[in-house]
Tab-separated table of C-alpha atoms in Angstrom:
chain	number	residue	atom	x	y	z
A	267	MET	CA	-30.225	178.262	67.522
A	268	GLU	CA	-28.345	174.992	67.341
A	269	LEU	CA	-26.024	174.495	70.304
A	270	ALA	CA	-23.149	173.763	67.895
A	271	LEU	CA	-23.644	177.182	66.257
A	272	LEU	CA	-23.766	178.941	69.630
A	273	GLU	CA	-20.565	177.155	70.628
A	274	ARG	CA	-18.850	178.256	67.416
A	275	LEU	CA	-19.954	181.835	68.122
A	276	ASN	CA	-18.480	181.593	71.614
A	277	ALA	CA	-15.259	180.003	70.330
A	278	GLU	CA	-14.735	182.769	67.744
A	279	ARG	CA	-15.175	185.397	70.445
A	280	ALA	CA	-12.796	183.618	72.832
A	281	ALA	CA	-10.179	183.605	70.060
A	282	ARG	CA	-10.714	187.371	69.551
A	283	ARG	CA	-11.976	186.867	65.974
A	284	ALA	CA	-14.781	189.012	64.572
A	285	THR	CA	-17.863	187.141	63.347
A	286	ILE	CA	-21.515	187.811	62.480
A	287	LEU	CA	-24.449	185.521	63.165
A	288	VAL	CA	-27.133	185.976	60.494
A	289	THR	CA	-30.655	185.043	61.607
A	290	GLU	CA	-33.525	184.970	59.091
A	291	ILE	CA	-36.436	186.061	61.256
A	292	GLY	CA	-39.134	184.424	59.126
A	293	SER	CA	-37.621	180.954	58.768
A	294	GLY	CA	-35.343	180.973	61.801
A	295	ARG	CA	-32.453	179.820	59.576
A	296	GLN	CA	-29.036	180.912	60.821
A	297	ARG	CA	-25.465	181.044	59.591
A	298	LEU	CA	-22.143	182.331	60.872
A	299	VAL	CA	-20.091	184.604	58.626
A	300	THR	CA	-16.410	185.465	59.090
A	301	PRO	CA	-14.787	188.635	57.673
A	302	ALA	CA	-13.117	186.467	55.003
A	303	GLU	CA	-16.459	185.002	53.903
A	304	ALA	CA	-18.404	188.275	54.006
A	305	PRO	CA	-17.506	189.676	50.538
A	306	SER	CA	-19.067	186.670	48.748
A	307	ASP	CA	-22.196	186.641	50.944
A	308	PRO	CA	-25.511	187.974	49.526
A	309	LEU	CA	-25.525	190.474	52.410
A	310	ALA	CA	-21.919	191.546	51.753
A	311	GLU	CA	-22.524	195.286	52.131
A	312	ARG	CA	-24.474	195.034	55.368
A	313	LEU	CA	-21.978	192.555	56.792
A	314	ALA	CA	-19.083	194.881	55.963
A	315	GLU	CA	-20.915	197.673	57.761
A	316	GLY	CA	-21.438	195.385	60.764
A	317	PHE	CA	-17.763	194.475	60.994
A	318	ARG	CA	-16.837	198.149	60.638
A	319	THR	CA	-19.172	199.545	63.296
A	320	GLY	CA	-19.370	196.530	65.610
A	321	ARG	CA	-23.128	197.119	65.890
A	322	SER	CA	-25.796	194.445	65.662
A	323	ALA	CA	-28.744	195.400	63.445
A	324	LEU	CA	-32.058	194.289	61.987
A	325	VAL	CA	-31.999	194.465	58.185
A	326	ASP	CA	-35.204	194.750	56.153
A	327	LEU	CA	-34.724	193.079	52.753
A	328	GLY	CA	-38.257	193.805	51.587
A	329	ASN	CA	-39.522	190.229	51.447
A	330	GLU	CA	-37.809	189.174	54.657
A	331	ARG	CA	-36.027	190.515	57.693
A	332	VAL	CA	-32.681	189.279	58.984
A	333	PHE	CA	-30.937	190.077	62.226
A	334	LEU	CA	-27.171	190.455	62.308
A	335	THR	CA	-25.626	189.626	65.672
A	336	VAL	CA	-22.295	191.355	65.252
A	337	GLN	CA	-19.504	190.112	67.432
A	338	VAL	CA	-16.200	191.942	67.484
A	339	PRO	CA	-13.493	191.217	70.058
A	340	SER	CA	-14.124	192.654	73.503
A	341	PRO	CA	-11.864	195.552	74.362
A	342	ARG	CA	-8.656	194.579	76.066
A	343	LEU	CA	-6.345	196.638	78.241
A	344	VAL	CA	-2.678	195.704	78.391
A	345	ILE	CA	-0.725	197.485	81.130
A	346	THR	CA	3.016	197.584	81.647
A	347	GLY	CA	3.793	198.012	85.322
A	348	ALA	CA	2.441	195.975	88.224
A	349	VAL	CA	2.346	199.238	90.145
A	350	HIS	CA	0.036	200.942	92.630
A	351	ILE	CA	-2.051	202.646	89.920
A	352	SER	CA	-2.488	199.272	88.197
A	353	GLN	CA	-3.831	197.736	91.401
A	354	ALA	CA	-6.625	200.338	91.330
A	355	LEU	CA	-7.067	200.228	87.543
A	356	VAL	CA	-7.498	196.468	87.139
A	357	PRO	CA	-10.820	196.026	89.012
A	358	MET	CA	-12.264	199.207	87.448
A	359	ALA	CA	-11.333	198.159	83.911
A	360	THR	CA	-12.566	194.617	84.474
A	361	GLY	CA	-15.894	195.949	85.720
A	362	ALA	CA	-16.190	198.156	82.630
A	363	GLY	CA	-15.855	195.070	80.426
A	364	PHE	CA	-12.169	195.028	79.531
A	365	ASP	CA	-10.008	191.918	79.479
A	366	VAL	CA	-6.914	193.017	81.387
A	367	THR	CA	-3.321	191.817	81.138
A	368	ILE	CA	-0.394	193.156	83.168
A	369	VAL	CA	3.196	192.865	81.982
A	370	ASP	CA	6.095	193.573	84.350
A	371	PRO	CA	9.392	191.637	84.433
A	372	ARG	CA	10.091	192.845	87.988
A	373	THR	CA	9.011	189.844	90.019
A	374	ALA	CA	8.869	191.873	93.235
A	375	PHE	CA	6.006	193.876	91.689
A	376	ALA	CA	4.310	191.223	89.571
A	377	THR	CA	3.031	188.935	92.316
A	378	PRO	CA	-0.311	187.124	92.498
A	379	GLU	CA	-0.699	188.504	96.028
A	380	ARG	CA	-0.755	192.053	94.678
A	381	PHE	CA	-2.888	191.082	91.655
A	382	PRO	CA	-5.143	188.168	92.597
A	383	GLY	CA	-6.930	186.547	89.681
A	384	VAL	CA	-5.307	188.809	87.073
A	385	ASP	CA	-3.615	187.714	83.835
A	386	LEU	CA	-0.144	188.654	85.069
A	387	ARG	CA	2.990	188.173	82.938
A	388	ALA	CA	6.247	188.527	84.919
A	389	GLU	CA	8.226	188.815	81.694
A	390	TRP	CA	9.824	191.433	79.485
A	391	PRO	CA	7.423	192.802	76.853
A	392	GLU	CA	9.680	191.415	74.115
A	393	VAL	CA	9.068	187.917	75.473
A	394	VAL	CA	5.270	188.097	75.856
A	395	LEU	CA	4.352	190.335	72.912
A	396	PRO	CA	4.168	187.508	70.333
A	397	GLU	CA	1.567	185.629	72.360
A	398	LEU	CA	-0.348	188.769	73.413
A	399	ALA	CA	-0.942	189.573	69.731
A	400	LEU	CA	-1.910	193.218	70.210
A	401	ASP	CA	-4.724	194.266	67.852
A	402	PRO	CA	-6.947	197.290	67.065
A	403	PHE	CA	-9.313	196.259	69.878
A	404	THR	CA	-6.537	196.570	72.461
A	405	ALA	CA	-5.622	199.585	74.591
A	406	VAL	CA	-2.110	199.867	75.998
A	407	ALA	CA	-1.184	201.844	79.097
A	408	ALA	CA	2.517	202.122	79.921
A	409	LEU	CA	2.824	202.809	83.618
A	410	THR	CA	6.296	201.710	84.761
A	411	HIS	CA	8.267	204.975	84.230
A	412	ASP	CA	11.032	202.616	83.050
A	413	PRO	CA	11.958	203.011	79.363
A	414	LYS	CA	13.444	199.512	79.275
A	415	ILE	CA	9.975	198.121	79.973
A	416	ASP	CA	7.624	200.724	78.467
A	417	ASP	CA	9.339	201.588	75.173
A	418	GLY	CA	9.102	198.170	73.537
A	419	MET	CA	5.439	197.875	74.454
A	420	LEU	CA	4.625	201.366	73.140
A	421	ALA	CA	6.383	200.768	69.822
A	422	GLU	CA	4.523	197.483	69.336
A	423	ALA	CA	1.172	199.029	70.343
A	424	LEU	CA	1.577	201.784	67.723
A	425	ALA	CA	2.714	199.317	65.049
A	426	ARG	CA	-0.279	197.045	65.691
A	427	GLY	CA	-2.833	199.873	65.536
A	428	CYS	CA	-4.005	199.594	69.153
A	429	PHE	CA	-7.027	201.882	69.535
A	430	TYR	CA	-5.507	203.632	72.534
A	431	VAL	CA	-1.888	204.090	73.555
A	432	GLY	CA	-1.067	206.035	76.711
A	433	ALA	CA	2.070	206.569	78.755
A	434	LEU	CA	2.636	207.821	82.278
A	435	GLY	CA	5.041	210.689	82.816
A	436	SER	CA	5.386	214.441	82.639
A	437	ARG	CA	5.560	216.402	79.406
A	438	ARG	CA	9.339	216.577	79.758
A	439	THR	CA	9.591	212.816	80.312
A	440	HIS	CA	7.387	212.303	77.308
A	441	ALA	CA	9.481	214.581	75.103
A	442	THR	CA	12.575	212.468	75.779
A	443	ARG	CA	10.505	209.303	75.256
A	444	VAL	CA	9.354	210.557	71.847
A	445	GLU	CA	12.960	211.142	70.801
A	446	ARG	CA	13.990	207.666	71.975
A	447	LEU	CA	11.129	205.982	70.098
A	448	ALA	CA	11.814	208.061	66.985
A	449	GLY	CA	15.369	206.746	67.205
A	450	LEU	CA	13.938	203.216	67.111
A	451	GLY	CA	12.205	204.044	63.847
A	452	VAL	CA	8.690	204.879	65.101
A	453	SER	CA	7.111	207.493	62.816
A	454	ARG	CA	6.238	210.989	64.066
A	455	GLU	CA	2.640	210.369	63.032
A	456	ASP	CA	2.445	207.291	65.236
A	457	LEU	CA	4.191	209.029	68.120
A	458	ALA	CA	1.542	211.763	68.034
A	459	ARG	CA	-1.044	209.094	68.868
A	460	ILE	CA	0.419	208.506	72.341
A	461	HIS	CA	-1.727	209.993	75.087
A	462	ALA	CA	0.755	211.623	77.431
A	463	PRO	CA	0.565	212.649	80.147
A	464	ILE	CA	-1.827	209.715	80.410
A	465	GLY	CA	-5.450	210.137	81.517
A	466	LEU	CA	-8.085	212.856	81.394
A	467	ASP	CA	-7.101	216.052	83.175
A	468	ILE	CA	-9.344	215.820	86.243
A	469	GLY	CA	-6.687	216.830	88.733
A	470	ALA	CA	-6.241	213.227	89.862
A	471	VAL	CA	-3.855	212.780	92.799
A	472	SER	CA	-4.198	209.331	94.359
A	473	PRO	CA	-3.465	206.104	92.447
A	474	ALA	CA	-7.196	205.320	92.351
A	475	GLU	CA	-8.017	208.775	90.987
A	476	ILE	CA	-5.341	208.435	88.318
A	477	ALA	CA	-6.800	205.030	87.440
A	478	VAL	CA	-10.227	206.672	86.949
A	479	SER	CA	-8.713	209.327	84.665
A	480	ILE	CA	-6.924	206.666	82.580
A	481	LEU	CA	-9.971	204.431	82.235
A	482	ALA	CA	-12.208	207.394	81.343
A	483	GLU	CA	-9.775	208.397	78.596
A	484	VAL	CA	-9.610	204.852	77.226
A	485	ILE	CA	-13.426	204.575	77.162
A	486	GLY	CA	-13.702	207.983	75.495
A	487	VAL	CA	-11.444	206.869	72.659
A	488	LEU	CA	-13.161	203.476	72.358
A	489	ARG	CA	-16.670	204.902	72.099
A	490	ARG	CA	-16.084	208.076	70.118
A	491	ARG	CA	-13.715	206.907	67.409
A	492	PRO	CA	-14.731	204.211	64.952
A	493	ALA	CA	-11.121	204.019	63.740
A	494	ALA	CA	-10.199	200.910	65.718
A	495	ARG	CA	-13.056	198.952	64.254
A	496	GLU	CA	-12.504	200.223	60.745
A	497	GLN	CA	-8.905	199.049	60.836
A	498	ALA	CA	-9.951	195.606	62.019
A	499	ALA	CA	-12.696	195.130	59.453
B	280	MET	CA	-22.132	188.743	89.691
B	281	PHE	CA	-22.157	191.426	87.051
B	282	ALA	CA	-22.628	189.676	83.694
B	283	ARG	CA	-21.145	190.760	80.380
B	284	GLU	CA	-22.797	189.951	77.044
B	285	GLU	CA	-20.267	187.178	76.428
B	286	ASP	CA	-20.993	185.625	79.824
B	287	VAL	CA	-24.658	185.398	78.822
B	288	LEU	CA	-23.886	183.456	75.629
B	289	GLU	CA	-21.422	181.215	77.493
B	290	ALA	CA	-24.072	180.542	80.133
B	291	ALA	CA	-26.670	179.681	77.490
B	292	ALA	CA	-24.304	177.139	75.916
B	293	GLY	CA	-23.224	175.773	79.297
B	294	TRP	CA	-26.802	175.305	80.515
B	295	ARG	CA	-27.737	173.533	77.304
B	296	ARG	CA	-24.731	171.200	77.563
B	297	GLU	CA	-25.955	170.292	81.049
B	298	GLY	CA	-29.198	169.183	79.422
B	299	ARG	CA	-31.367	172.102	80.523
B	300	GLY	CA	-33.987	173.605	78.233
B	301	VAL	CA	-32.645	177.017	77.197
B	302	ALA	CA	-33.958	180.048	75.323
B	303	LEU	CA	-31.987	183.044	74.148
B	304	ALA	CA	-33.633	186.477	73.915
B	305	THR	CA	-32.038	189.213	71.818
B	306	VAL	CA	-32.978	192.884	71.474
B	307	VAL	CA	-33.298	193.280	67.685
B	308	GLU	CA	-34.888	196.726	67.378
B	309	THR	CA	-35.290	199.785	69.561
B	310	TRP	CA	-37.152	203.086	69.188
B	311	GLY	CA	-36.794	206.133	71.398
B	312	SER	CA	-34.960	205.929	74.685
B	313	ALA	CA	-34.691	202.159	74.996
B	314	PRO	CA	-32.590	201.126	77.982
B	315	ARG	CA	-30.500	198.386	76.339
B	316	PRO	CA	-28.846	198.501	72.916
B	317	VAL	CA	-29.684	196.279	69.943
B	318	GLY	CA	-27.836	192.981	70.322
B	319	SER	CA	-28.304	192.727	74.108
B	320	HIS	CA	-28.981	189.186	75.287
B	321	LEU	CA	-30.941	187.438	78.003
B	322	ALA	CA	-30.440	183.704	78.533
B	323	VAL	CA	-33.289	181.833	80.212
B	324	ASP	CA	-33.473	178.208	81.351
B	325	GLU	CA	-36.533	176.005	81.718
B	326	GLU	CA	-36.857	176.836	85.407
B	327	GLY	CA	-36.873	180.569	84.796
B	328	ASN	CA	-33.278	181.214	85.865
B	329	PHE	CA	-31.861	183.991	83.722
B	330	LEU	CA	-28.699	185.969	83.052
B	331	GLY	CA	-28.263	189.276	81.235
B	332	SER	CA	-30.932	191.837	80.387
B	333	VAL	CA	-32.936	193.189	77.489
B	334	SER	CA	-34.479	196.233	79.173
B	335	GLY	CA	-32.766	196.988	82.445
B	336	GLY	CA	-35.504	195.219	84.392
B	337	CYS	CA	-38.789	196.515	82.912
B	338	VAL	CA	-39.873	193.570	80.790
B	339	GLU	CA	-37.562	190.714	81.799
B	340	GLY	CA	-40.399	188.991	83.656
B	341	ALA	CA	-42.560	188.839	80.535
B	342	VAL	CA	-39.640	187.636	78.405
B	343	VAL	CA	-38.858	184.871	80.896
B	344	THR	CA	-42.507	183.763	80.829
B	345	GLU	CA	-42.551	183.705	77.038
B	346	ALA	CA	-39.197	181.911	76.975
B	347	ALA	CA	-40.807	178.960	78.759
B	348	GLU	CA	-43.240	178.654	75.834
B	349	VAL	CA	-40.408	178.857	73.331
B	350	ILE	CA	-38.504	176.120	75.168
B	351	ALA	CA	-41.663	173.980	75.220
B	352	ASP	CA	-42.683	174.272	71.541
B	353	GLY	CA	-39.383	175.194	69.893
B	354	GLN	CA	-40.964	178.072	67.928
B	355	ALA	CA	-39.030	181.336	67.859
B	356	ARG	CA	-41.060	184.464	68.592
B	357	MET	CA	-40.766	188.213	68.118
B	358	LEU	CA	-42.013	190.172	71.157
B	359	GLU	CA	-42.789	193.876	71.141
B	360	PHE	CA	-42.768	196.043	74.236
B	361	GLY	CA	-43.454	199.697	74.711
B	362	VAL	CA	-45.998	202.407	75.328
B	363	ALA	CA	-47.327	202.170	71.783
B	364	ASP	CA	-47.968	198.460	72.046
B	365	ALA	CA	-49.932	198.219	75.269
B	366	THR	CA	-52.550	196.034	73.589
B	367	ALA	CA	-50.163	193.181	73.006
B	368	TRP	CA	-48.523	193.213	76.400
B	369	GLU	CA	-49.511	194.218	79.896
B	370	VAL	CA	-46.009	195.345	80.643
B	371	GLY	CA	-44.350	198.460	79.316
B	372	LEU	CA	-41.170	200.443	79.411
B	373	SER	CA	-41.161	203.272	81.922
B	374	CYS	CA	-38.636	205.141	79.784
B	375	GLY	CA	-41.210	205.546	77.004
B	376	GLY	CA	-39.129	203.641	74.468
B	377	ARG	CA	-40.095	200.582	72.452
B	378	ILE	CA	-38.174	197.401	71.846
B	379	SER	CA	-38.501	194.228	69.792
B	380	VAL	CA	-37.095	191.086	71.355
B	381	TYR	CA	-36.435	187.889	69.395
B	382	VAL	CA	-36.705	184.769	71.530
B	383	GLU	CA	-35.346	181.467	70.185
B	384	LYS	CA	-34.717	178.048	71.606
B	385	VAL	CA	-31.168	176.744	71.955
B	386	ALA	CA	-31.618	173.268	70.532
């Protein structure tokens, strides 16, 4: 592979853009295909399948074999709330391969001392959402308990088709949240997508245990449902 | 450090920019209970330093050895590992699976 091609592949991934590297096994010839270019490519159907599933694959064309290195954006976890649960969740999610961002306008919570080395935005969601550019490869966990912070993020996450949307709080808290968001114009269908109470029911008590239950739920949705990738393709 | 797939490709590019000879190995086919999915990468430099994995440790040594050849002659190769292919390679996969690994030079 030419270094320039490898660098383009890396740049596309860093920009969270899907791309497929096509390698002709026999000749060693390679090309990079974007979702926009795929429909006019000779391998259009197989490329579409690659973008949809996110899976790399060897394709036998009869007279030659080509390998598709499929690259879709790495999963990202955006959390509102620089809280105790987040402190436990960040290293776990990072280790599982997620890019993590924390949003919390409360500067007493959102400090580098509490979250060393983390992409931390001490801003209101409304301010940072344009640059965060939530997408179908993003999971959102709302953990502040504060509607002023969580609601805007949840509405945006649902509108942008985030593959997972979860919110901390009891069933009663969630019922009032649903009514508030419905009042903002969020559809009932979208509201039904919110995982609440957040996390798998494993009887979690401590912040670290709750973090495990949240991350397990996020991974379950990521791996079992192709929906996120289909929307992005 | 625990490396993600993207770290492996970044490392391959970074090593090459430094002027090192670099090969990139990619799992292109698996049969049975192969330990790493299709698309997994292993980056190898000319001194045998490597990052990533193609088998969870079973055949990395053989891939690194072959990568040195690929770096030297620039010819990409398809390697096959597994219980059914013991004739081609001394090494095998303890899990009983089979894998094909494509090794190419980063030029």
